[in-house]
Amino acid sequence: MAMHKKNALDIDTKMEIIKAKNNLRAKQIIEKFKKGNFQFYEIFKKNEITELWLNGNGSTKRKMRKTDNEEINEIVWEWCLDARSRNLPIPDPILQAQAKDIADKLGKTDFHSSNGWL
């Protein structure tokens, strides 16, 4: 098999590959998108690509980075959605305090809700 130039795919392209899986064979998809076997199969293993795309997040992102604080981030995000649904303003200091409270409840002593975390 010929070597292909390395280039990262954005989430929209990855979703096209996932959708093409239903209609095309793996070899056809690899030729169409000019990707190697490994990258092709890695895309299928990652369900979060589908979730991000369906939520409309990160269509131009190429990598999905994880942090050590994913659990805190998720809980704070849910809290923000709840507050926004009730038309409550969420200033940065309140958001940081909420994140710190959640981290304390989860026993994460090394978490700092700094401006960089926002």
PDB file of C-alpha atoms in Angstrom:
ATOM      1  CA  MET A   1       0.000   0.000   0.000  1.00  0.00           C
ATOM      2  CA  ALA A   2       1.324   3.461  -0.867  1.00  0.00           C
ATOM      3  CA  MET A   3       2.270   5.821   1.924  1.00  0.00           C
ATOM      4  CA  HIS A   4      -0.005   8.818   2.364  1.00  0.00           C
ATOM      5  CA  LYS A   5       0.980  12.263   3.537  1.00  0.00           C
ATOM      6  CA  LYS A   6       0.215  12.672   7.228  1.00  0.00           C
ATOM      7  CA  ASN A   7      -2.570  15.109   7.947  1.00  0.00           C
ATOM      8  CA  ALA A   8      -5.043  15.310  10.772  1.00  0.00           C
ATOM      9  CA  LEU A   9      -8.745  15.038  10.066  1.00  0.00           C
ATOM     10  CA  ASP A  10     -11.328  17.370  11.522  1.00  0.00           C
ATOM     11  CA  ILE A  11     -14.417  15.983  13.208  1.00  0.00           C
ATOM     12  CA  ASP A  12     -16.675  16.591  10.192  1.00  0.00           C
ATOM     13  CA  THR A  13     -14.414  14.445   8.016  1.00  0.00           C
ATOM     14  CA  LYS A  14     -14.281  11.739  10.675  1.00  0.00           C
ATOM     15  CA  MET A  15     -18.082  11.704  10.721  1.00  0.00           C
ATOM     16  CA  GLU A  16     -18.107  11.299   6.932  1.00  0.00           C
ATOM     17  CA  ILE A  17     -15.877   8.251   7.370  1.00  0.00           C
ATOM     18  CA  ILE A  18     -18.169   6.818  10.046  1.00  0.00           C
ATOM     19  CA  LYS A  19     -21.213   7.324   7.809  1.00  0.00           C
ATOM     20  CA  ALA A  20     -19.409   5.798   4.818  1.00  0.00           C
ATOM     21  CA  LYS A  21     -18.805   2.632   6.841  1.00  0.00           C
ATOM     22  CA  ASN A  22     -22.456   1.669   6.296  1.00  0.00           C
ATOM     23  CA  ASN A  23     -22.201   1.826   2.495  1.00  0.00           C
ATOM     24  CA  LEU A  24     -18.585   1.088   1.591  1.00  0.00           C
ATOM     25  CA  ARG A  25     -15.997  -1.535   2.412  1.00  0.00           C
ATOM     26  CA  ALA A  26     -13.010  -0.574   4.536  1.00  0.00           C
ATOM     27  CA  LYS A  27     -10.622  -0.638   1.567  1.00  0.00           C
ATOM     28  CA  GLN A  28     -12.870   1.709  -0.428  1.00  0.00           C
ATOM     29  CA  ILE A  29     -13.088   4.173   2.464  1.00  0.00           C
ATOM     30  CA  ILE A  30      -9.316   4.094   2.960  1.00  0.00           C
ATOM     31  CA  GLU A  31      -8.788   4.867  -0.735  1.00  0.00           C
ATOM     32  CA  LYS A  32     -11.458   7.581  -0.801  1.00  0.00           C
ATOM     33  CA  PHE A  33     -10.139   9.481   2.221  1.00  0.00           C
ATOM     34  CA  LYS A  34      -6.484   8.553   1.665  1.00  0.00           C
ATOM     35  CA  LYS A  35      -5.946   7.381   5.232  1.00  0.00           C
ATOM     36  CA  GLY A  36      -4.092   4.371   6.564  1.00  0.00           C
ATOM     37  CA  ASN A  37      -5.678   1.304   8.138  1.00  0.00           C
ATOM     38  CA  PHE A  38      -4.722   2.277  11.662  1.00  0.00           C
ATOM     39  CA  GLN A  39      -6.262   5.757  11.510  1.00  0.00           C
ATOM     40  CA  PHE A  40      -9.375   4.351   9.877  1.00  0.00           C
ATOM     41  CA  TYR A  41      -9.984   1.821  12.647  1.00  0.00           C
ATOM     42  CA  GLU A  42      -9.110   4.297  15.394  1.00  0.00           C
ATOM     43  CA  ILE A  43     -11.882   6.590  14.149  1.00  0.00           C
ATOM     44  CA  PHE A  44     -14.443   3.810  14.529  1.00  0.00           C
ATOM     45  CA  LYS A  45     -13.353   3.047  18.076  1.00  0.00           C
ATOM     46  CA  LYS A  46     -13.922   6.580  19.316  1.00  0.00           C
ATOM     47  CA  ASN A  47     -17.553   7.168  20.163  1.00  0.00           C
ATOM     48  CA  GLU A  48     -16.893  10.671  21.451  1.00  0.00           C
ATOM     49  CA  ILE A  49     -16.298  11.823  17.877  1.00  0.00           C
ATOM     50  CA  THR A  50     -19.926  11.060  17.125  1.00  0.00           C
ATOM     51  CA  GLU A  51     -21.100  12.772  20.312  1.00  0.00           C
ATOM     52  CA  LEU A  52     -19.088  15.925  19.600  1.00  0.00           C
ATOM     53  CA  TRP A  53     -20.349  16.110  16.067  1.00  0.00           C
ATOM     54  CA  LEU A  54     -23.974  15.587  17.078  1.00  0.00           C
ATOM     55  CA  ASN A  55     -23.662  18.320  19.713  1.00  0.00           C
ATOM     56  CA  GLY A  56     -22.225  20.698  17.117  1.00  0.00           C
ATOM     57  CA  ASN A  57     -18.965  21.052  19.018  1.00  0.00           C
ATOM     58  CA  GLY A  58     -15.566  21.200  17.460  1.00  0.00           C
ATOM     59  CA  SER A  59     -16.256  20.561  13.803  1.00  0.00           C
ATOM     60  CA  THR A  60     -12.850  22.068  12.987  1.00  0.00           C
ATOM     61  CA  LYS A  61     -11.019  20.456  15.898  1.00  0.00           C
ATOM     62  CA  ARG A  62      -8.485  17.818  15.033  1.00  0.00           C
ATOM     63  CA  LYS A  63      -7.654  16.465  18.460  1.00  0.00           C
ATOM     64  CA  MET A  64      -9.791  15.917  21.501  1.00  0.00           C
ATOM     65  CA  ARG A  65      -7.662  16.559  24.528  1.00  0.00           C
ATOM     66  CA  LYS A  66      -8.539  15.219  27.930  1.00  0.00           C
ATOM     67  CA  THR A  67      -7.645  16.871  31.194  1.00  0.00           C
ATOM     68  CA  ASP A  68      -7.147  15.492  34.669  1.00  0.00           C
ATOM     69  CA  ASN A  69     -10.327  17.297  35.669  1.00  0.00           C
ATOM     70  CA  GLU A  70     -12.826  15.792  33.232  1.00  0.00           C
ATOM     71  CA  GLU A  71     -15.218  14.788  36.013  1.00  0.00           C
ATOM     72  CA  ILE A  72     -15.170  18.284  37.521  1.00  0.00           C
ATOM     73  CA  ASN A  73     -15.577  19.883  34.103  1.00  0.00           C
ATOM     74  CA  GLU A  74     -18.588  17.703  33.304  1.00  0.00           C
ATOM     75  CA  ILE A  75     -20.347  18.465  36.599  1.00  0.00           C
ATOM     76  CA  VAL A  76     -19.640  22.201  36.297  1.00  0.00           C
ATOM     77  CA  TRP A  77     -20.924  22.123  32.712  1.00  0.00           C
ATOM     78  CA  GLU A  78     -24.192  20.509  33.851  1.00  0.00           C
ATOM     79  CA  TRP A  79     -24.476  23.106  36.620  1.00  0.00           C
ATOM     80  CA  CYS A  80     -23.937  25.915  34.073  1.00  0.00           C
ATOM     81  CA  LEU A  81     -26.593  24.514  31.762  1.00  0.00           C
ATOM     82  CA  ASP A  82     -29.025  24.356  34.665  1.00  0.00           C
ATOM     83  CA  ALA A  83     -28.240  27.931  35.725  1.00  0.00           C
ATOM     84  CA  ARG A  84     -28.564  29.205  32.144  1.00  0.00           C
ATOM     85  CA  SER A  85     -31.901  27.458  31.716  1.00  0.00           C
ATOM     86  CA  ARG A  86     -33.133  29.532  34.667  1.00  0.00           C
ATOM     87  CA  ASN A  87     -31.665  32.727  33.127  1.00  0.00           C
ATOM     88  CA  LEU A  88     -29.160  33.144  35.957  1.00  0.00           C
ATOM     89  CA  PRO A  89     -25.957  35.065  35.245  1.00  0.00           C
ATOM     90  CA  ILE A  90     -22.757  33.144  35.898  1.00  0.00           C
ATOM     91  CA  PRO A  91     -19.848  35.497  36.595  1.00  0.00           C
ATOM     92  CA  ASP A  92     -16.365  33.981  36.558  1.00  0.00           C
ATOM     93  CA  PRO A  93     -15.817  34.131  40.356  1.00  0.00           C
ATOM     94  CA  ILE A  94     -19.065  32.220  40.980  1.00  0.00           C
ATOM     95  CA  LEU A  95     -18.126  29.641  38.358  1.00  0.00           C
ATOM     96  CA  GLN A  96     -14.693  29.225  39.934  1.00  0.00           C
ATOM     97  CA  ALA A  97     -16.190  28.878  43.420  1.00  0.00           C
ATOM     98  CA  GLN A  98     -18.651  26.257  42.183  1.00  0.00           C
ATOM     99  CA  ALA A  99     -15.829  24.312  40.534  1.00  0.00           C
ATOM    100  CA  LYS A 100     -13.756  24.456  43.714  1.00  0.00           C
ATOM    101  CA  ASP A 101     -16.725  23.203  45.787  1.00  0.00           C
ATOM    102  CA  ILE A 102     -17.266  20.305  43.390  1.00  0.00           C
ATOM    103  CA  ALA A 103     -13.559  19.443  43.452  1.00  0.00           C
ATOM    104  CA  ASP A 104     -13.592  19.445  47.261  1.00  0.00           C
ATOM    105  CA  LYS A 105     -16.623  17.140  47.310  1.00  0.00           C
ATOM    106  CA  LEU A 106     -14.858  14.776  44.908  1.00  0.00           C
ATOM    107  CA  GLY A 107     -11.732  14.829  47.061  1.00  0.00           C
ATOM    108  CA  LYS A 108      -9.544  16.489  44.427  1.00  0.00           C
ATOM    109  CA  THR A 109      -7.145  18.467  46.598  1.00  0.00           C
ATOM    110  CA  ASP A 110      -4.833  19.466  43.736  1.00  0.00           C
ATOM    111  CA  PHE A 111      -7.527  21.286  41.709  1.00  0.00           C
ATOM    112  CA  HIS A 112      -7.263  25.068  41.344  1.00  0.00           C
ATOM    113  CA  SER A 113     -10.057  26.966  39.639  1.00  0.00           C
ATOM    114  CA  SER A 114      -7.780  29.620  38.198  1.00  0.00           C
ATOM    115  CA  ASN A 115      -8.466  31.981  35.322  1.00  0.00           C
ATOM    116  CA  GLY A 116      -6.530  29.548  33.128  1.00  0.00           C
ATOM    117  CA  TRP A 117      -8.960  26.779  34.028  1.00  0.00           C
ATOM    118  CA  LEU A 118     -11.871  28.902  32.798  1.00  0.00           C
TER     119      LEU A 118
END
